[in-house]
JSON list of C-alpha atoms in Angstrom, two decimals:
[
{"chain": "M", "resi": 1, "resn": "LEU", "atom": "CA", "xyz": [-14.58, 12.76, 23.85]},
{"chain": "M", "resi": 2, "resn": "TYR", "atom": "CA", "xyz": [-12.81, 15.97, 23.37]},
{"chain": "M", "resi": 3, "resn": "LEU", "atom": "CA", "xyz": [-12.25, 14.98, 19.35]},
{"chain": "M", "resi": 4, "resn": "ILE", "atom": "CA", "xyz": [-15.85, 14.29, 18.95]},
{"chain": "M", "resi": 5, "resn": "SER", "atom": "CA", "xyz": [-17.05, 17.41, 20.95]},
{"chain": "M", "resi": 6, "resn": "ALA", "atom": "CA", "xyz": [-15.04, 19.64, 18.75]},
{"chain": "M", "resi": 7, "resn": "HIS", "atom": "CA", "xyz": [-16.45, 17.82, 15.49]},
{"chain": "M", "resi": 8, "resn": "PRO", "atom": "CA", "xyz": [-20.27, 17.78, 15.88]},
{"chain": "M", "resi": 9, "resn": "GLN", "atom": "CA", "xyz": [-20.90, 16.00, 12.75]},
{"chain": "M", "resi": 10, "resn": "VAL", "atom": "CA", "xyz": [-18.82, 12.98, 13.44]},
{"chain": "M", "resi": 11, "resn": "GLN", "atom": "CA", "xyz": [-20.29, 12.56, 16.85]},
{"chain": "M", "resi": 12, "resn": "LYS", "atom": "CA", "xyz": [-23.87, 12.59, 15.00]},
{"chain": "M", "resi": 13, "resn": "ILE", "atom": "CA", "xyz": [-22.73, 9.90, 12.95]},
{"chain": "M", "resi": 14, "resn": "CYS", "atom": "CA", "xyz": [-21.28, 8.14, 15.96]},
{"chain": "M", "resi": 15, "resn": "VAL", "atom": "CA", "xyz": [-24.59, 8.15, 17.72]},
{"chain": "M", "resi": 16, "resn": "GLU", "atom": "CA", "xyz": [-26.46, 7.05, 14.75]},
{"chain": "M", "resi": 17, "resn": "GLU", "atom": "CA", "xyz": [-24.26, 4.14, 14.60]},
{"chain": "M", "resi": 18, "resn": "SER", "atom": "CA", "xyz": [-24.47, 3.43, 18.13]},
{"chain": "M", "resi": 19, "resn": "ILE", "atom": "CA", "xyz": [-28.34, 3.61, 18.25]},
{"chain": "M", "resi": 20, "resn": "ASN", "atom": "CA", "xyz": [-28.82, 1.37, 15.02]},
{"chain": "M", "resi": 21, "resn": "THR", "atom": "CA", "xyz": [-26.36, -1.33, 16.59]},
{"chain": "M", "resi": 22, "resn": "LEU", "atom": "CA", "xyz": [-27.37, -1.18, 20.34]},
{"chain": "M", "resi": 23, "resn": "GLY", "atom": "CA", "xyz": [-30.91, 0.05, 20.37]},
{"chain": "M", "resi": 24, "resn": "ASN", "atom": "CA", "xyz": [-32.85, 2.60, 22.41]},
{"chain": "M", "resi": 25, "resn": "ASP", "atom": "CA", "xyz": [-32.93, 0.72, 25.38]},
{"chain": "M", "resi": 26, "resn": "THR", "atom": "CA", "xyz": [-30.06, 1.92, 27.60]},
{"chain": "M", "resi": 27, "resn": "ASN", "atom": "CA", "xyz": [-30.45, -0.93, 30.30]},
{"chain": "M", "resi": 28, "resn": "SER", "atom": "CA", "xyz": [-29.93, -3.71, 27.87]},
{"chain": "M", "resi": 29, "resn": "MET", "atom": "CA", "xyz": [-27.41, -4.88, 25.17]},
{"chain": "M", "resi": 30, "resn": "PRO", "atom": "CA", "xyz": [-28.20, -6.84, 22.06]},
{"chain": "M", "resi": 31, "resn": "ARG", "atom": "CA", "xyz": [-27.41, -10.76, 22.56]},
{"chain": "M", "resi": 32, "resn": "ASP", "atom": "CA", "xyz": [-25.42, -10.74, 19.52]},
{"chain": "M", "resi": 33, "resn": "PHE", "atom": "CA", "xyz": [-23.34, -7.95, 20.05]},
{"chain": "M", "resi": 34, "resn": "ASP", "atom": "CA", "xyz": [-19.73, -8.30, 18.71]},
{"chain": "M", "resi": 35, "resn": "PRO", "atom": "CA", "xyz": [-17.48, -4.84, 18.60]},
{"chain": "M", "resi": 36, "resn": "ASP", "atom": "CA", "xyz": [-15.30, -6.56, 16.30]},
{"chain": "M", "resi": 37, "resn": "GLU", "atom": "CA", "xyz": [-18.02, -7.18, 13.74]},
{"chain": "M", "resi": 38, "resn": "LYS", "atom": "CA", "xyz": [-19.98, -3.79, 14.25]},
{"chain": "M", "resi": 39, "resn": "LEU", "atom": "CA", "xyz": [-19.40, -0.06, 15.27]},
{"chain": "M", "resi": 40, "resn": "HIS", "atom": "CA", "xyz": [-17.03, 0.29, 12.56]},
{"chain": "M", "resi": 41, "resn": "TYR", "atom": "CA", "xyz": [-17.21, 3.89, 12.46]},
{"chain": "M", "resi": 42, "resn": "ILE", "atom": "CA", "xyz": [-16.87, 4.48, 16.10]},
{"chain": "M", "resi": 43, "resn": "ARG", "atom": "CA", "xyz": [-13.87, 1.95, 16.00]},
{"chain": "M", "resi": 44, "resn": "ALA", "atom": "CA", "xyz": [-12.36, 4.47, 13.17]},
{"chain": "M", "resi": 45, "resn": "VAL", "atom": "CA", "xyz": [-12.71, 7.23, 15.77]},
{"chain": "M", "resi": 46, "resn": "VAL", "atom": "CA", "xyz": [-10.72, 5.61, 18.25]},
{"chain": "M", "resi": 47, "resn": "TYR", "atom": "CA", "xyz": [-8.09, 4.92, 15.98]},
{"chain": "M", "resi": 48, "resn": "GLU", "atom": "CA", "xyz": [-7.99, 8.23, 14.63]},
{"chain": "M", "resi": 49, "resn": "ALA", "atom": "CA", "xyz": [-8.01, 9.61, 18.41]},
{"chain": "M", "resi": 50, "resn": "LEU", "atom": "CA", "xyz": [-5.03, 7.56, 19.08]},
{"chain": "M", "resi": 51, "resn": "ARG", "atom": "CA", "xyz": [-3.13, 8.52, 16.21]},
{"chain": "M", "resi": 52, "resn": "LEU", "atom": "CA", "xyz": [-3.23, 12.21, 17.11]},
{"chain": "M", "resi": 53, "resn": "TYR", "atom": "CA", "xyz": [-2.90, 11.91, 20.79]},
{"chain": "M", "resi": 54, "resn": "PRO", "atom": "CA", "xyz": [-1.01, 8.39, 21.23]},
{"chain": "M", "resi": 55, "resn": "PRO", "atom": "CA", "xyz": [-0.82, 7.47, 25.03]},
{"chain": "M", "resi": 56, "resn": "ALA", "atom": "CA", "xyz": [2.97, 6.95, 24.96]},
{"chain": "M", "resi": 57, "resn": "PRO", "atom": "CA", "xyz": [4.29, 9.58, 22.58]},
{"chain": "M", "resi": 58, "resn": "GLN", "atom": "CA", "xyz": [7.54, 7.75, 21.97]},
{"chain": "M", "resi": 59, "resn": "THR", "atom": "CA", "xyz": [9.33, 4.34, 22.64]},
{"chain": "M", "resi": 60, "resn": "MET", "atom": "CA", "xyz": [12.79, 2.78, 22.53]},
{"chain": "M", "resi": 61, "resn": "ARG", "atom": "CA", "xyz": [14.23, -0.59, 21.40]},
{"chain": "M", "resi": 62, "resn": "VAL", "atom": "CA", "xyz": [17.57, -2.27, 21.32]},
{"chain": "M", "resi": 63, "resn": "LEU", "atom": "CA", "xyz": [18.48, -3.84, 18.05]},
{"chain": "M", "resi": 64, "resn": "GLU", "atom": "CA", "xyz": [18.92, -7.53, 18.46]},
{"chain": "M", "resi": 65, "resn": "ARG", "atom": "CA", "xyz": [20.59, -7.88, 14.75]},
{"chain": "M", "resi": 66, "resn": "PRO", "atom": "CA", "xyz": [22.05, -5.08, 12.26]},
{"chain": "M", "resi": 67, "resn": "LEU", "atom": "CA", "xyz": [19.37, -2.91, 10.78]},
{"chain": "M", "resi": 68, "resn": "LYS", "atom": "CA", "xyz": [19.78, -1.76, 7.14]},
{"chain": "M", "resi": 69, "resn": "LEU", "atom": "CA", "xyz": [17.89, 1.55, 7.12]},
{"chain": "M", "resi": 70, "resn": "HIS", "atom": "CA", "xyz": [18.29, 3.51, 3.41]},
{"chain": "M", "resi": 71, "resn": "ASN", "atom": "CA", "xyz": [22.02, 3.52, 2.84]},
{"chain": "M", "resi": 72, "resn": "HIS", "atom": "CA", "xyz": [22.90, 3.08, 6.57]},
{"chain": "M", "resi": 73, "resn": "THR", "atom": "CA", "xyz": [23.38, -0.26, 8.58]},
{"chain": "M", "resi": 74, "resn": "ILE", "atom": "CA", "xyz": [22.81, 0.22, 12.23]},
{"chain": "M", "resi": 75, "resn": "PRO", "atom": "CA", "xyz": [24.50, -2.58, 14.16]},
{"chain": "M", "resi": 76, "resn": "ALA", "atom": "CA", "xyz": [23.18, -4.78, 17.06]},
{"chain": "M", "resi": 77, "resn": "GLY", "atom": "CA", "xyz": [22.93, -3.68, 20.42]},
{"chain": "M", "resi": 78, "resn": "VAL", "atom": "CA", "xyz": [22.04, 0.05, 19.72]},
{"chain": "M", "resi": 79, "resn": "LYS", "atom": "CA", "xyz": [19.14, 1.62, 21.16]},
{"chain": "M", "resi": 80, "resn": "VAL", "atom": "CA", "xyz": [16.95, 2.74, 18.76]},
{"chain": "M", "resi": 81, "resn": "PHE", "atom": "CA", "xyz": [14.39, 5.75, 19.46]},
{"chain": "M", "resi": 82, "resn": "VAL", "atom": "CA", "xyz": [11.04, 5.42, 17.76]},
{"chain": "M", "resi": 83, "resn": "PRO", "atom": "CA", "xyz": [9.01, 8.75, 17.85]},
{"chain": "M", "resi": 84, "resn": "ILE", "atom": "CA", "xyz": [5.60, 7.52, 17.80]},
{"chain": "M", "resi": 85, "resn": "TRP", "atom": "CA", "xyz": [4.03, 11.25, 17.96]},
{"chain": "M", "resi": 86, "resn": "GLU", "atom": "CA", "xyz": [6.12, 12.34, 14.91]},
{"chain": "M", "resi": 87, "resn": "ILE", "atom": "CA", "xyz": [5.30, 8.89, 13.05]},
{"chain": "M", "resi": 88, "resn": "HIS", "atom": "CA", "xyz": [1.75, 9.41, 13.32]},
{"chain": "M", "resi": 89, "resn": "ARG", "atom": "CA", "xyz": [2.06, 13.28, 12.22]},
{"chain": "M", "resi": 90, "resn": "ASP", "atom": "CA", "xyz": [4.12, 12.59, 9.34]},
{"chain": "M", "resi": 91, "resn": "PRO", "atom": "CA", "xyz": [2.08, 13.70, 6.16]},
{"chain": "M", "resi": 92, "resn": "ASN", "atom": "CA", "xyz": [4.05, 10.92, 4.03]},
{"chain": "M", "resi": 93, "resn": "ASN", "atom": "CA", "xyz": [2.21, 8.20, 6.39]},
{"chain": "M", "resi": 94, "resn": "PHE", "atom": "CA", "xyz": [-1.16, 10.16, 6.93]},
{"chain": "M", "resi": 95, "resn": "PRO", "atom": "CA", "xyz": [-1.85, 13.07, 4.51]},
{"chain": "M", "resi": 96, "resn": "ARG", "atom": "CA", "xyz": [-3.49, 16.00, 6.26]},
{"chain": "M", "resi": 97, "resn": "PRO", "atom": "CA", "xyz": [-1.82, 14.70, 9.43]},
{"chain": "M", "resi": 98, "resn": "LEU", "atom": "CA", "xyz": [-3.33, 17.51, 11.85]},
{"chain": "M", "resi": 99, "resn": "GLU", "atom": "CA", "xyz": [-7.09, 16.90, 10.78]},
{"chain": "M", "resi": 100, "resn": "PHE", "atom": "CA", "xyz": [-9.49, 14.66, 12.86]},
{"chain": "M", "resi": 101, "resn": "LEU", "atom": "CA", "xyz": [-10.55, 12.34, 9.98]},
{"chain": "M", "resi": 102, "resn": "PRO", "atom": "CA", "xyz": [-12.00, 8.84, 10.77]},
{"chain": "M", "resi": 103, "resn": "GLU", "atom": "CA", "xyz": [-12.92, 8.38, 6.98]},
{"chain": "M", "resi": 104, "resn": "ARG", "atom": "CA", "xyz": [-9.18, 7.63, 6.83]},
{"chain": "M", "resi": 105, "resn": "TRP", "atom": "CA", "xyz": [-10.21, 4.28, 8.50]},
{"chain": "M", "resi": 106, "resn": "VAL", "atom": "CA", "xyz": [-13.67, 3.62, 7.10]},
{"chain": "M", "resi": 107, "resn": "ARG", "atom": "CA", "xyz": [-15.71, 4.17, 3.96]},
{"chain": "M", "resi": 108, "resn": "LYS", "atom": "CA", "xyz": [-19.56, 3.91, 3.58]},
{"chain": "M", "resi": 109, "resn": "LYS", "atom": "CA", "xyz": [-20.70, 0.28, 3.06]},
{"chain": "M", "resi": 110, "resn": "ASP", "atom": "CA", "xyz": [-22.79, -0.30, -0.54]},
{"chain": "M", "resi": 111, "resn": "ASN", "atom": "CA", "xyz": [-25.98, -1.42, 1.23]},
{"chain": "M", "resi": 112, "resn": "LYS", "atom": "CA", "xyz": [-28.26, -0.54, -1.28]},
{"chain": "M", "resi": 113, "resn": "ASN", "atom": "CA", "xyz": [-30.09, -3.84, -1.44]},
{"chain": "M", "resi": 114, "resn": "GLU", "atom": "CA", "xyz": [-30.68, -3.80, 2.32]},
{"chain": "M", "resi": 115, "resn": "GLU", "atom": "CA", "xyz": [-33.88, -1.81, 2.91]},
{"chain": "M", "resi": 116, "resn": "GLY", "atom": "CA", "xyz": [-33.99, 0.25, 6.06]},
{"chain": "M", "resi": 117, "resn": "ALA", "atom": "CA", "xyz": [-30.43, -0.38, 6.88]},
{"chain": "M", "resi": 118, "resn": "GLY", "atom": "CA", "xyz": [-29.40, 3.13, 7.18]},
{"chain": "M", "resi": 119, "resn": "ILE", "atom": "CA", "xyz": [-25.85, 4.25, 6.35]},
{"chain": "M", "resi": 120, "resn": "GLN", "atom": "CA", "xyz": [-23.24, 1.43, 7.33]},
{"chain": "M", "resi": 121, "resn": "TRP", "atom": "CA", "xyz": [-19.61, 1.51, 7.30]},
{"chain": "M", "resi": 122, "resn": "GLU", "atom": "CA", "xyz": [-16.61, -1.03, 6.49]},
{"chain": "M", "resi": 123, "resn": "GLU", "atom": "CA", "xyz": [-12.78, -1.06, 6.99]},
{"chain": "M", "resi": 124, "resn": "ARG", "atom": "CA", "xyz": [-10.82, 0.77, 4.62]},
{"chain": "M", "resi": 125, "resn": "TYR", "atom": "CA", "xyz": [-7.43, -0.34, 3.03]},
{"chain": "M", "resi": 126, "resn": "GLU", "atom": "CA", "xyz": [-4.53, 1.58, 1.70]},
{"chain": "M", "resi": 127, "resn": "ASP", "atom": "CA", "xyz": [-5.22, 0.54, -1.97]},
{"chain": "M", "resi": 128, "resn": "ASP", "atom": "CA", "xyz": [-8.79, 2.23, -1.43]},
{"chain": "M", "resi": 129, "resn": "ASN", "atom": "CA", "xyz": [-8.75, 5.32, -3.72]},
{"chain": "M", "resi": 130, "resn": "HIS", "atom": "CA", "xyz": [-12.47, 5.51, -4.31]},
{"chain": "M", "resi": 131, "resn": "GLY", "atom": "CA", "xyz": [-13.19, 9.00, -4.98]},
{"chain": "M", "resi": 132, "resn": "SER", "atom": "CA", "xyz": [-9.73, 10.12, -5.37]},
{"chain": "M", "resi": 133, "resn": "THR", "atom": "CA", "xyz": [-10.71, 12.89, -7.97]},
{"chain": "M", "resi": 134, "resn": "GLY", "atom": "CA", "xyz": [-12.97, 14.77, -5.45]},
{"chain": "M", "resi": 135, "resn": "GLU", "atom": "CA", "xyz": [-11.84, 17.76, -3.74]},
{"chain": "M", "resi": 136, "resn": "ASP", "atom": "CA", "xyz": [-13.01, 16.25, -0.20]},
{"chain": "M", "resi": 137, "resn": "PHE", "atom": "CA", "xyz": [-11.13, 13.26, -0.91]},
{"chain": "M", "resi": 138, "resn": "VAL", "atom": "CA", "xyz": [-9.44, 11.67, 2.52]},
{"chain": "M", "resi": 139, "resn": "PRO", "atom": "CA", "xyz": [-6.48, 9.22, 1.52]},
{"chain": "M", "resi": 140, "resn": "PRO", "atom": "CA", "xyz": [-6.73, 6.09, 3.58]},
{"chain": "M", "resi": 141, "resn": "ALA", "atom": "CA", "xyz": [-4.58, 5.37, 6.69]},
{"chain": "M", "resi": 142, "resn": "ASN", "atom": "CA", "xyz": [-1.38, 3.60, 6.44]},
{"chain": "M", "resi": 143, "resn": "ARG", "atom": "CA", "xyz": [-2.08, 1.09, 9.05]},
{"chain": "M", "resi": 144, "resn": "ASP", "atom": "CA", "xyz": [1.85, 0.15, 8.99]},
{"chain": "M", "resi": 145, "resn": "ALA", "atom": "CA", "xyz": [2.52, 3.32, 10.68]},
{"chain": "M", "resi": 146, "resn": "PHE", "atom": "CA", "xyz": [-0.07, 3.35, 13.21]},
{"chain": "M", "resi": 147, "resn": "VAL", "atom": "CA", "xyz": [1.87, 2.17, 16.26]},
{"chain": "M", "resi": 148, "resn": "ALA", "atom": "CA", "xyz": [0.02, 3.75, 19.16]},
{"chain": "M", "resi": 149, "resn": "PHE", "atom": "CA", "xyz": [0.42, 0.10, 20.95]},
{"chain": "M", "resi": 150, "resn": "SER", "atom": "CA", "xyz": [3.99, -0.24, 19.17]},
{"chain": "M", "resi": 151, "resn": "ALA", "atom": "CA", "xyz": [4.68, -3.04, 16.85]},
{"chain": "M", "resi": 152, "resn": "GLY", "atom": "CA", "xyz": [6.13, -6.23, 16.13]},
{"chain": "M", "resi": 153, "resn": "ALA", "atom": "CA", "xyz": [6.74, -9.32, 18.49]},
{"chain": "M", "resi": 154, "resn": "ARG", "atom": "CA", "xyz": [6.90, -6.79, 21.46]},
{"chain": "M", "resi": 155, "resn": "ASN", "atom": "CA", "xyz": [3.77, -4.65, 21.08]},
{"chain": "M", "resi": 156, "resn": "CYS", "atom": "CA", "xyz": [1.01, -4.49, 23.62]},
{"chain": "M", "resi": 157, "resn": "LEU", "atom": "CA", "xyz": [-0.45, -7.44, 24.52]},
{"chain": "M", "resi": 158, "resn": "GLY", "atom": "CA", "xyz": [-3.82, -5.87, 25.47]},
{"chain": "M", "resi": 159, "resn": "GLN", "atom": "CA", "xyz": [-4.18, -3.77, 22.42]},
{"chain": "M", "resi": 160, "resn": "LYS", "atom": "CA", "xyz": [-7.51, -5.77, 21.28]},
{"chain": "M", "resi": 161, "resn": "LEU", "atom": "CA", "xyz": [-9.14, -5.79, 24.50]},
{"chain": "M", "resi": 162, "resn": "ALA", "atom": "CA", "xyz": [-8.45, -2.15, 24.85]},
{"chain": "M", "resi": 163, "resn": "ILE", "atom": "CA", "xyz": [-9.75, -1.11, 21.52]},
{"chain": "M", "resi": 164, "resn": "GLN", "atom": "CA", "xyz": [-12.99, -3.31, 22.29]},
{"chain": "M", "resi": 165, "resn": "GLU", "atom": "CA", "xyz": [-13.59, -1.55, 25.56]},
{"chain": "M", "resi": 166, "resn": "SER", "atom": "CA", "xyz": [-13.10, 1.96, 24.12]},
{"chain": "M", "resi": 167, "resn": "VAL", "atom": "CA", "xyz": [-15.28, 1.29, 21.13]},
{"chain": "M", "resi": 168, "resn": "THR", "atom": "CA", "xyz": [-17.95, -0.59, 23.22]},
{"chain": "M", "resi": 169, "resn": "LEU", "atom": "CA", "xyz": [-17.85, 2.33, 26.12]},
{"chain": "M", "resi": 170, "resn": "LEU", "atom": "CA", "xyz": [-18.11, 5.22, 23.92]},
{"chain": "M", "resi": 171, "resn": "ALA", "atom": "CA", "xyz": [-20.88, 3.55, 21.91]},
{"chain": "M", "resi": 172, "resn": "ILE", "atom": "CA", "xyz": [-22.88, 3.22, 25.30]},
{"chain": "M", "resi": 173, "resn": "LEU", "atom": "CA", "xyz": [-22.05, 6.51, 26.20]},
{"chain": "M", "resi": 174, "resn": "LEU", "atom": "CA", "xyz": [-23.22, 8.18, 23.15]},
{"chain": "M", "resi": 175, "resn": "ARG", "atom": "CA", "xyz": [-26.68, 6.24, 23.52]},
{"chain": "M", "resi": 176, "resn": "CYS", "atom": "CA", "xyz": [-27.82, 9.37, 25.95]},
{"chain": "M", "resi": 177, "resn": "LEU", "atom": "CA", "xyz": [-25.22, 11.73, 26.57]},
{"chain": "M", "resi": 178, "resn": "LYS", "atom": "CA", "xyz": [-24.12, 14.58, 24.23]},
{"chain": "M", "resi": 179, "resn": "PHE", "atom": "CA", "xyz": [-20.69, 16.22, 24.57]},
{"chain": "M", "resi": 180, "resn": "ASP", "atom": "CA", "xyz": [-19.77, 19.81, 23.70]},
{"chain": "M", "resi": 181, "resn": "ILE", "atom": "CA", "xyz": [-16.44, 21.53, 24.16]},
{"chain": "M", "resi": 182, "resn": "VAL", "atom": "CA", "xyz": [-15.84, 24.17, 26.46]},
{"chain": "M", "resi": 183, "resn": "PRO", "atom": "CA", "xyz": [-15.19, 27.65, 24.65]},
{"chain": "M", "resi": 184, "resn": "GLY", "atom": "CA", "xyz": [-11.39, 28.34, 24.44]},
{"chain": "M", "resi": 185, "resn": "TYR", "atom": "CA", "xyz": [-10.23, 25.05, 25.58]},
{"chain": "M", "resi": 186, "resn": "VAL", "atom": "CA", "xyz": [-7.09, 23.56, 23.58]},
{"chain": "M", "resi": 187, "resn": "PRO", "atom": "CA", "xyz": [-5.76, 20.19, 24.65]},
{"chain": "M", "resi": 188, "resn": "GLN", "atom": "CA", "xyz": [-1.97, 20.67, 26.11]},
{"chain": "M", "resi": 189, "resn": "PRO", "atom": "CA", "xyz": [-0.60, 16.76, 26.48]},
{"chain": "M", "resi": 190, "resn": "ARG", "atom": "CA", "xyz": [2.13, 16.79, 28.70]},
{"chain": "M", "resi": 191, "resn": "LYS", "atom": "CA", "xyz": [4.55, 13.99, 29.62]},
{"chain": "M", "resi": 192, "resn": "ALA", "atom": "CA", "xyz": [3.59, 12.01, 32.84]},
{"chain": "M", "resi": 193, "resn": "GLY", "atom": "CA", "xyz": [6.42, 9.25, 32.82]},
{"chain": "M", "resi": 194, "resn": "PRO", "atom": "CA", "xyz": [6.34, 7.02, 29.80]},
{"chain": "M", "resi": 195, "resn": "ILE", "atom": "CA", "xyz": [2.78, 8.28, 28.69]},
{"chain": "M", "resi": 196, "resn": "GLN", "atom": "CA", "xyz": [1.17, 11.59, 28.28]},
{"chain": "M", "resi": 197, "resn": "ARG", "atom": "CA", "xyz": [-1.71, 13.36, 29.66]},
{"chain": "M", "resi": 198, "resn": "PRO", "atom": "CA", "xyz": [-3.73, 16.59, 28.91]},
{"chain": "M", "resi": 199, "resn": "HIS", "atom": "CA", "xyz": [-2.60, 19.17, 31.41]},
{"chain": "M", "resi": 200, "resn": "GLY", "atom": "CA", "xyz": [-5.28, 20.16, 33.71]},
{"chain": "M", "resi": 201, "resn": "GLY", "atom": "CA", "xyz": [-7.53, 17.37, 32.36]},
{"chain": "M", "resi": 202, "resn": "VAL", "atom": "CA", "xyz": [-10.31, 17.67, 29.35]},
{"chain": "M", "resi": 203, "resn": "PRO", "atom": "CA", "xyz": [-13.38, 19.75, 30.90]},
{"chain": "M", "resi": 204, "resn": "LEU", "atom": "CA", "xyz": [-16.60, 19.00, 28.53]},
{"chain": "M", "resi": 205, "resn": "ILE", "atom": "CA", "xyz": [-20.10, 19.98, 28.69]},
{"chain": "M", "resi": 206, "resn": "ILE", "atom": "CA", "xyz": [-22.04, 17.05, 29.00]},
{"chain": "M", "resi": 207, "resn": "GLN", "atom": "CA", "xyz": [-25.97, 16.84, 28.84]},
{"chain": "M", "resi": 208, "resn": "ARG", "atom": "CA", "xyz": [-28.49, 14.07, 28.58]},
{"chain": "M", "resi": 209, "resn": "ARG", "atom": "CA", "xyz": [-30.11, 13.48, 25.10]},
{"chain": "M", "resi": 210, "resn": "THR", "atom": "CA", "xyz": [-33.76, 14.29, 24.70]},
{"chain": "M", "resi": 211, "resn": "SER", "atom": "CA", "xyz": [-34.52, 10.54, 23.34]},
{"chain": "M", "resi": 212, "resn": "CYS", "atom": "CA", "xyz": [-33.24, 9.22, 26.59]}
]
């Protein structure tokens, strides 16, 4: 919520997608609603927020077998530190790493033949270099380097549900609420056990939209 509050244009796109998908009736949800098939831009916002501020900034694994890394071999049994925060902010993985850019994850869908459909979005992958010659080109995300839920056989079992819930809840909130930043506030993540939390919470200015 802080990130979309600090980027009004992103919030505007999210609101449009939310209303186009869920409708204006805040007391009901479409029967055919499926968060995995729709709300692609809002999902990109969630991914980008998790990239910049992963709940767990680091994790650790014990090697079950030797690992060859470049010109070095790490023997089995060694504890390996995985710096999630640094991986997500490495420009080799995510160019322009400190910028909040949901467009890393999605692109505008070509729906010229769908009258009245409005702007729609679709997932974007690493080989998508469409518009790479423009000054505002946003390189696609390196999905293999996104490890907010860890990776491999021991990744978070609840990651799919967590994304579905986050996307759906954000879409519902944005149908009728407008979020603005508190002037002067800057998030300060602090470790709280294995996870991190914003020091002092996240103050926001919340208003009901006039359309509701």
